Coordinates of C-alpha atoms in Angstrom, one line a residue:
M1 CA 86.6 101.3 79.4
L2 CA 83.1 102.6 78.7
G3 CA 84.0 103.1 75.0
Q4 CA 85.1 99.5 74.7
F5 CA 81.9 98.2 76.3
I6 CA 79.8 100.3 74.0
I7 CA 81.7 99.0 71.0
N8 CA 81.2 95.5 72.3
L9 CA 77.4 96.1 72.6
F10 CA 77.4 97.5 69.1
I11 CA 79.1 94.4 67.7
A12 CA 76.7 92.2 69.6
A13 CA 73.7 94.1 68.2
L14 CA 75.1 93.9 64.7
W15 CA 75.6 90.1 65.2
F16 CA 72.0 89.8 66.4
L17 CA 70.6 91.8 63.5
L18 CA 72.7 90.3 60.7
K19 CA 72.6 86.7 61.8
D20 CA 70.4 84.7 59.4
D21 CA 68.4 83.0 62.1
P22 CA 64.6 83.0 62.2
T23 CA 64.6 82.3 65.9
A24 CA 67.0 84.9 67.1
D25 CA 67.0 85.1 70.8
F26 CA 69.1 86.2 73.8
A27 CA 71.6 83.4 73.1
T28 CA 72.3 84.9 69.7
F29 CA 72.9 88.3 71.2
M30 CA 75.2 86.7 73.8
S31 CA 77.2 84.8 71.2
G32 CA 77.6 88.2 69.4
F33 CA 78.8 89.7 72.7
L34 CA 81.3 86.9 73.1
V35 CA 82.6 87.4 69.5
G36 CA 82.8 91.2 70.2
T37 CA 84.7 90.5 73.4
L38 CA 87.2 88.4 71.5
I39 CA 87.6 91.1 68.8
L40 CA 88.1 93.8 71.4
Y41 CA 90.7 91.7 73.2
A42 CA 92.6 91.2 70.0
M43 CA 92.5 94.9 69.3
H44 CA 92.7 96.4 72.8
R45 CA 96.3 97.6 72.5
F46 CA 95.2 100.0 69.8
F47 CA 92.8 101.8 72.2
G48 CA 95.7 102.9 74.4
T49 CA 93.9 101.5 77.5
Q50 CA 93.7 98.2 79.2
F51 CA 91.1 95.7 78.2
Y52 CA 87.8 96.6 79.9
L53 CA 87.0 93.2 81.3
R54 CA 90.1 93.2 83.5
R55 CA 88.7 96.2 85.4
V56 CA 85.3 94.5 85.6
L57 CA 86.9 91.4 87.1
K58 CA 88.7 93.5 89.6
I59 CA 85.5 95.2 90.6
I60 CA 83.9 91.7 91.1
K61 CA 86.9 90.7 93.2
L62 CA 86.4 93.8 95.4
I63 CA 82.7 93.0 95.8
L64 CA 83.6 89.4 96.8
I65 CA 86.2 90.6 99.3
F66 CA 83.6 92.9 100.8
I67 CA 81.0 90.1 101.1
R68 CA 83.5 87.8 102.8
E69 CA 84.6 90.5 105.2
L70 CA 80.9 91.4 105.9
L71 CA 80.0 87.8 106.7
S72 CA 83.1 87.2 108.9
S73 CA 82.7 90.5 110.9
S74 CA 78.9 89.9 111.2
I75 CA 79.6 86.5 112.8
S76 CA 82.2 88.1 115.1
V77 CA 79.8 90.9 116.2
L78 CA 77.0 88.4 116.7
K79 CA 79.2 86.3 119.0
Q80 CA 80.1 89.4 121.0
V81 CA 76.5 90.6 121.3
L82 CA 75.1 87.2 122.3
D83 CA 77.8 86.7 124.9
P84 CA 76.0 86.9 128.3
Q85 CA 78.9 88.8 130.0
M86 CA 79.3 91.4 127.2
N87 CA 83.0 91.8 127.9
F88 CA 84.0 94.2 125.1
T89 CA 85.7 97.5 125.3
P90 CA 84.9 100.0 122.5
G91 CA 87.6 102.3 121.4
I92 CA 89.0 104.6 118.7
F93 CA 92.1 104.1 116.7
T94 CA 93.8 105.8 113.7
Y95 CA 94.9 104.3 110.5
E96 CA 97.2 105.9 107.9
T97 CA 96.0 105.1 104.4
K98 CA 98.0 104.8 101.2
L99 CA 95.0 106.0 99.2
R100 CA 95.0 109.6 98.1
G101 CA 92.1 110.2 95.7
D102 CA 88.8 111.4 97.0
Y103 CA 87.0 108.5 95.2
Q104 CA 89.4 106.0 96.7
V105 CA 89.2 107.3 100.3
T106 CA 85.4 107.6 100.1
T107 CA 85.1 104.0 98.9
L108 CA 87.3 102.7 101.6
A109 CA 85.4 104.7 104.3
L110 CA 82.1 103.4 103.0
L111 CA 83.3 99.8 102.9
L112 CA 84.6 100.0 106.5
T113 CA 81.4 101.7 107.7
L114 CA 79.3 99.0 106.1
T115 CA 81.3 96.3 107.9
P116 CA 79.8 95.5 111.3
G117 CA 81.9 96.4 114.4
S118 CA 83.6 99.4 112.9
V119 CA 82.7 102.9 111.9
V120 CA 84.8 105.5 110.3
M121 CA 84.2 108.6 112.4
E122 CA 86.3 111.1 110.5
V123 CA 88.9 111.4 107.8
S124 CA 91.6 114.0 108.1
E125 CA 91.6 117.0 105.7
D126 CA 94.6 115.6 103.7
N127 CA 92.8 112.2 103.3
S128 CA 95.7 110.3 104.9
T129 CA 94.3 109.4 108.3
F130 CA 91.1 107.6 109.3
Y131 CA 89.7 107.8 112.8
I132 CA 87.9 104.5 113.3
H133 CA 85.6 103.4 116.2
A134 CA 85.8 99.7 116.9
M135 CA 83.2 97.8 118.9
D136 CA 85.8 95.8 120.7
I137 CA 89.2 97.4 120.4
E138 CA 91.1 94.5 121.9
E139 CA 89.8 91.8 119.5
S140 CA 88.5 93.6 116.4
K141 CA 91.3 96.0 115.8
E142 CA 93.5 93.4 114.1
T143 CA 90.5 92.1 112.1
V144 CA 89.6 95.7 111.0
L145 CA 93.3 96.3 110.1
R146 CA 93.4 93.2 108.0
S147 CA 90.1 94.2 106.3
I148 CA 91.5 97.6 105.6
G149 CA 94.6 96.2 104.0
K150 CA 92.5 93.9 101.7
F151 CA 90.2 96.7 100.8
E152 CA 93.0 99.1 100.0
R153 CA 94.8 96.6 97.7
A154 CA 91.5 95.9 95.9
I155 CA 90.6 99.6 95.6
L156 CA 94.0 100.4 94.2
E157 CA 93.7 97.6 91.6
V158 CA 90.3 98.9 90.5
T159 CA 91.2 102.5 90.3
Q160 CA 94.6 102.1 88.6

């Protein structure tokens, strides 16, 4: 993936330098980058790996999923905190994950910890079980489990 990106930058730089335009600017470089992207897409099967922009799009998708989950859980936590009765019951639950790599498990744990209302307290030694503390176990457990499922699918797409 990194090699394809470097080749694309090289094609864009060549396009920028060899284009006979006295007012070469950023648009000229970007047009060269687009031409390089098209060339690399046409030739990506010869590299033996998938086209690098597919993984970039999957990373952007993961970031957008995280932002959506962050906003929705922030609103949920805000409603719970601003409620005058404060009728929430914190608790701990476990989750068996399908992820196995250290990088995958760490990414999922960080995404869950950054999401308000839940904290990953511990991960088992074999990286298969998360121990998660939820601010309101009755209401937020289902929300956290949905978030985990979305994060797991997106992480698997990015890393495979």
